């Protein structure tokens, strides 16, 4: 067991993010052993939930995220201990799958701490399984006035909080599909059996992740 396993008080954890990028055409070379999640065009964020009452939302540079709407993050926690989630806070006025602005939402794509235990040594596959056990895998959300169905988002029990689905094959076709939506930047591929390492430095856990994103003026892929 890691000496960092117990997480009983706030300490910032940098999110596991990919450094390496590939051209989308190279996705055909990836298959068994990899899992792909959509790459969302927002602000990478780390959510620290302390029990059922307190939470803090930070960006990937260890700064409190500014200009955020109130969301009931504490409803995600299933214990009085810490839960830490990585995700994307949508604040760039991008358009969603229905062509309408999709702003001030939080999309979970990893879990780092659960019930006060830092999940160091747990595989990405195990952490995905835990997320699905906690939040389910529904792609529909029903409110008082509307019902929404999503292609590349899982809904949760909390309004404006979603979870990224994971795909195990067909990455080229998946990329072409998500690239049609403004909200999606591309894909992030992660080794399913990669074990979580401590995230107390900005660059961490990048050896088992690769991103493939849409070309822009700032980068070719």
Coordinates of N, CA and C in Angstrom, one line a residue, residues 40-144:
X40 N -12.9 16.9 -24.3 CA -13.9 18.0 -24.3 C -13.1 19.4 -24.3
X41 N -13.7 20.3 -25.0 CA -13.1 21.7 -25.1 C -13.6 22.6 -24.0
X42 N -13.0 22.5 -22.8 CA -13.3 23.3 -21.7 C -12.0 23.6 -20.9
X43 N -12.2 23.7 -19.6 CA -11.0 23.9 -18.7 C -10.8 22.6 -17.9
X44 N -9.6 22.0 -17.9 CA -9.3 20.9 -17.1 C -9.4 21.3 -15.7
X45 N -10.1 20.5 -14.9 CA -10.4 20.9 -13.5 C -10.3 19.6 -12.6
X46 N -10.0 19.9 -11.3 CA -10.0 18.9 -10.3 C -11.0 19.3 -9.2
X47 N -11.9 18.4 -8.9 CA -12.9 18.7 -7.9 C -12.6 17.9 -6.6
X48 N -12.5 18.7 -5.5 CA -12.2 18.1 -4.2 C -13.5 18.3 -3.4
X49 N -14.1 17.1 -3.0 CA -15.3 17.1 -2.3 C -15.1 16.6 -0.9
X50 N -15.3 17.4 0.1 CA -15.1 17.0 1.5 C -16.4 16.7 2.2
X51 N -16.7 15.4 2.2 CA -18.0 15.0 2.8 C -19.2 15.4 2.0
X52 N -20.2 15.8 2.7 CA -21.5 16.2 2.0 C -21.7 17.7 2.0
X53 N -20.7 18.5 2.4 CA -21.0 19.9 2.6 C -20.0 20.8 1.8
X54 N -18.7 20.5 1.9 CA -17.7 21.4 1.3 C -17.1 20.9 0.0
X55 N -16.8 21.8 -0.9 CA -16.1 21.3 -2.1 C -15.2 22.5 -2.6
X56 N -14.2 22.2 -3.4 CA -13.3 23.2 -4.0 C -13.0 22.7 -5.4
X57 N -13.1 23.6 -6.4 CA -12.9 23.3 -7.8 C -11.7 24.1 -8.2
X58 N -10.6 23.4 -8.6 CA -9.3 24.0 -9.0 C -9.1 23.7 -10.5
X59 N -8.3 24.6 -11.2 CA -7.8 24.3 -12.5 C -6.6 23.4 -12.5
X60 N -6.0 23.1 -13.6 CA -4.9 22.2 -13.7 C -3.6 22.8 -13.2
X61 N -3.6 24.1 -12.9 CA -2.4 24.8 -12.5 C -2.4 25.1 -11.0
X62 N -3.2 24.4 -10.2 CA -3.3 24.6 -8.8 C -3.9 26.0 -8.4
X63 N -4.9 26.5 -9.2 CA -5.5 27.7 -8.9 C -7.0 27.5 -8.9
X64 N -7.7 28.2 -8.0 CA -9.2 28.0 -7.9 C -9.8 28.5 -9.2
X65 N -10.7 27.7 -9.7 CA -11.3 28.0 -11.0 C -12.2 29.2 -10.9
X66 N -12.1 30.1 -11.7 CA -12.9 31.4 -11.7 C -14.1 31.3 -12.6
X67 N -15.0 32.2 -12.4 CA -16.2 32.3 -13.3 C -16.9 31.0 -13.5
X68 N -17.3 30.4 -12.3 CA -18.0 29.1 -12.4 C -19.4 29.3 -11.8
X69 N -20.4 28.5 -12.3 CA -21.7 28.6 -11.8 C -21.8 27.6 -10.6
X70 N -22.9 27.8 -9.8 CA -23.1 26.9 -8.6 C -23.7 25.6 -9.1
X71 N -23.0 24.5 -8.8 CA -23.5 23.2 -9.1 C -23.4 22.4 -7.8
X72 N -24.3 21.5 -7.6 CA -24.4 20.7 -6.3 C -23.5 19.5 -6.4
X73 N -22.2 19.8 -6.4 CA -21.2 18.8 -6.4 C -21.2 17.8 -5.3
X74 N -21.6 18.3 -4.1 CA -21.6 17.5 -2.9 C -22.5 16.3 -3.0
X75 N -23.5 16.4 -3.9 CA -24.4 15.3 -4.0 C -23.8 14.1 -4.7
X76 N -22.6 14.3 -5.3 CA -21.9 13.1 -5.9 C -21.2 12.2 -4.8
X77 N -20.9 12.8 -3.7 CA -20.1 12.0 -2.7 C -21.0 11.0 -2.0
X78 N -20.4 9.8 -1.7 CA -21.2 8.7 -1.1 C -20.6 8.4 0.3
X79 N -19.8 9.4 0.9 CA -19.4 9.2 2.2 C -19.0 10.6 2.8
X80 N -18.7 10.6 4.1 CA -18.3 11.8 4.8 C -16.8 12.1 4.6
X81 N -16.1 11.3 3.9 CA -14.7 11.4 3.6 C -14.5 12.1 2.3
X82 N -13.2 12.3 1.9 CA -12.9 13.0 0.7 C -13.2 12.1 -0.6
X83 N -13.7 12.8 -1.6 CA -13.7 12.3 -2.9 C -13.0 13.3 -3.8
X84 N -12.1 12.9 -4.7 CA -11.5 13.8 -5.7 C -11.7 13.3 -7.1
X85 N -12.3 14.1 -7.9 CA -12.6 13.8 -9.3 C -11.9 14.7 -10.3
X86 N -11.5 14.1 -11.4 CA -10.9 14.9 -12.5 C -12.0 15.1 -13.6
X87 N -12.0 16.2 -14.2 CA -13.0 16.4 -15.3 C -12.7 17.7 -16.1
X88 N -13.7 18.1 -16.8 CA -13.7 19.3 -17.7 C -14.8 20.2 -17.3
X89 N -14.5 21.4 -16.9 CA -15.5 22.4 -16.7 C -15.7 23.2 -18.0
X90 N -16.9 23.1 -18.5 CA -17.2 23.7 -19.8 C -17.6 25.2 -19.6
X91 N -16.6 26.0 -20.1 CA -16.8 27.5 -19.9 C -16.3 28.3 -21.2
X92 N -16.3 27.6 -22.3 CA -15.8 28.2 -23.5 C -16.8 28.5 -24.6
X93 N -18.1 28.4 -24.2 CA -19.2 28.7 -25.1 C -19.2 27.8 -26.3
X94 N -18.9 26.6 -26.2 CA -18.9 25.6 -27.3 C -20.3 25.1 -27.5
X95 N -20.6 24.6 -28.7 CA -21.9 24.0 -29.0 C -21.9 22.5 -28.8
X96 N -23.0 22.0 -28.2 CA -23.1 20.6 -27.9 C -23.6 19.8 -29.1
X97 N -24.0 18.6 -28.8 CA -24.5 17.7 -29.9 C -25.8 18.2 -30.6
X98 N -26.6 19.0 -29.9 CA -27.8 19.5 -30.5 C -27.6 20.8 -31.2
X99 N -26.3 21.3 -31.2 CA -26.0 22.6 -31.9 C -26.3 23.8 -31.0
X100 N -26.6 23.6 -29.8 CA -26.9 24.7 -28.9 C -25.7 24.8 -27.9
X101 N -25.5 26.0 -27.3 CA -24.5 26.3 -26.4 C -24.6 25.3 -25.2
X102 N -23.4 24.8 -24.8 CA -23.4 23.8 -23.7 C -22.3 24.3 -22.7
X103 N -22.8 25.1 -21.8 CA -21.9 25.8 -20.9 C -22.2 25.5 -19.4
X104 N -21.1 25.7 -18.6 CA -21.2 25.6 -17.2 C -21.8 24.2 -16.8
X105 N -21.1 23.2 -17.3 CA -21.3 21.8 -17.0 C -20.0 21.3 -16.5
X106 N -20.0 20.2 -15.8 CA -18.8 19.5 -15.4 C -18.9 18.0 -15.9
X107 N -17.8 17.6 -16.6 CA -17.8 16.3 -17.1 C -16.6 15.5 -16.5
X108 N -17.0 14.5 -15.7 CA -16.0 13.6 -15.0 C -15.3 12.7 -16.0
X109 N -14.0 12.6 -15.9 CA -13.3 11.5 -16.7 C -12.3 10.7 -15.9
X110 N -12.2 10.9 -14.6 CA -11.3 10.1 -13.8 C -11.7 10.3 -12.3
X111 N -11.3 9.4 -11.4 CA -11.5 9.5 -10.0 C -10.1 9.2 -9.4
X112 N -9.7 10.1 -8.5 CA -8.4 9.9 -7.8 C -8.5 9.5 -6.4
X113 N -9.5 10.0 -5.7 CA -9.7 9.7 -4.3 C -11.1 9.3 -4.0
X114 N -11.3 8.2 -3.3 CA -12.6 7.7 -3.0 C -12.7 7.2 -1.5
X115 N -13.7 7.8 -0.8 CA -13.8 7.5 0.6 C -12.6 7.7 1.4
X116 N -11.9 8.8 1.1 CA -10.7 9.1 1.8 C -9.4 8.3 1.5
X117 N -9.5 7.6 0.4 CA -8.3 6.8 0.0 C -7.8 7.3 -1.4
X118 N -6.6 7.7 -1.5 CA -6.0 8.1 -2.7 C -5.7 6.8 -3.5
X119 N -6.3 6.7 -4.7 CA -6.3 5.4 -5.4 C -5.0 5.1 -6.2
X120 N -3.9 5.4 -5.6 CA -2.6 5.1 -6.2 C -2.4 3.6 -6.3
X121 N -2.0 3.2 -7.5 CA -1.8 1.7 -7.8 C -3.0 1.1 -8.4
X122 N -4.2 1.8 -8.4 CA -5.3 1.2 -9.1 C -5.2 1.5 -10.6
X123 N -5.7 0.5 -11.4 CA -5.6 0.7 -12.8 C -6.7 1.6 -13.3
X124 N -6.5 2.2 -14.5 CA -7.5 3.0 -15.1 C -8.8 2.3 -15.3
X125 N -8.7 1.0 -15.7 CA -9.9 0.2 -15.9 C -10.7 0.1 -14.6
X126 N -10.0 -0.2 -13.4 CA -10.6 -0.3 -12.2 C -11.3 1.0 -11.7
X127 N -10.6 2.1 -12.1 CA -11.2 3.4 -11.7 C -12.4 3.7 -12.5
X128 N -12.4 3.3 -13.8 CA -13.6 3.5 -14.7 C -14.8 2.7 -14.1
X129 N -14.5 1.4 -13.7 CA -15.5 0.6 -13.1 C -16.1 1.2 -11.9
X130 N -15.3 1.8 -11.1 CA -15.8 2.5 -9.9 C -16.7 3.6 -10.2
X131 N -16.3 4.4 -11.2 CA -17.1 5.6 -11.6 C -18.5 5.1 -12.1
X132 N -18.5 4.0 -12.9 CA -19.8 3.5 -13.4 C -20.6 2.9 -12.2
X133 N -20.0 2.3 -11.2 CA -20.7 1.9 -10.1 C -21.3 3.0 -9.3
X134 N -20.6 4.1 -9.2 CA -21.1 5.3 -8.5 C -22.1 6.1 -9.2
X135 N -22.0 6.3 -10.5 CA -22.8 7.2 -11.2 C -23.6 6.6 -12.4
X136 N -23.4 5.3 -12.7 CA -24.2 4.7 -13.7 C -23.7 5.0 -15.1
X137 N -24.5 4.6 -16.1 CA -24.0 4.8 -17.5 C -25.2 5.2 -18.4
X138 N -26.1 5.9 -17.9 CA -27.3 6.4 -18.6 C -26.8 7.5 -19.6
X139 N -27.4 7.6 -20.8 CA -27.1 8.7 -21.7 C -28.3 9.6 -21.8
X140 N -29.3 9.4 -20.9 CA -30.5 10.3 -21.0 C -30.7 11.0 -19.7
X141 N -31.3 12.2 -19.8 CA -31.6 13.0 -18.6 C -33.0 13.6 -18.7
X142 N -33.8 13.4 -17.7 CA -35.1 13.9 -17.8 C -35.3 15.0 -16.7
X143 N -35.7 16.2 -17.1 CA -36.0 17.3 -16.2 C -37.5 17.6 -16.2
X144 N -37.9 18.6 -15.5 CA -39.4 18.9 -15.5 C -39.9 19.3 -16.9

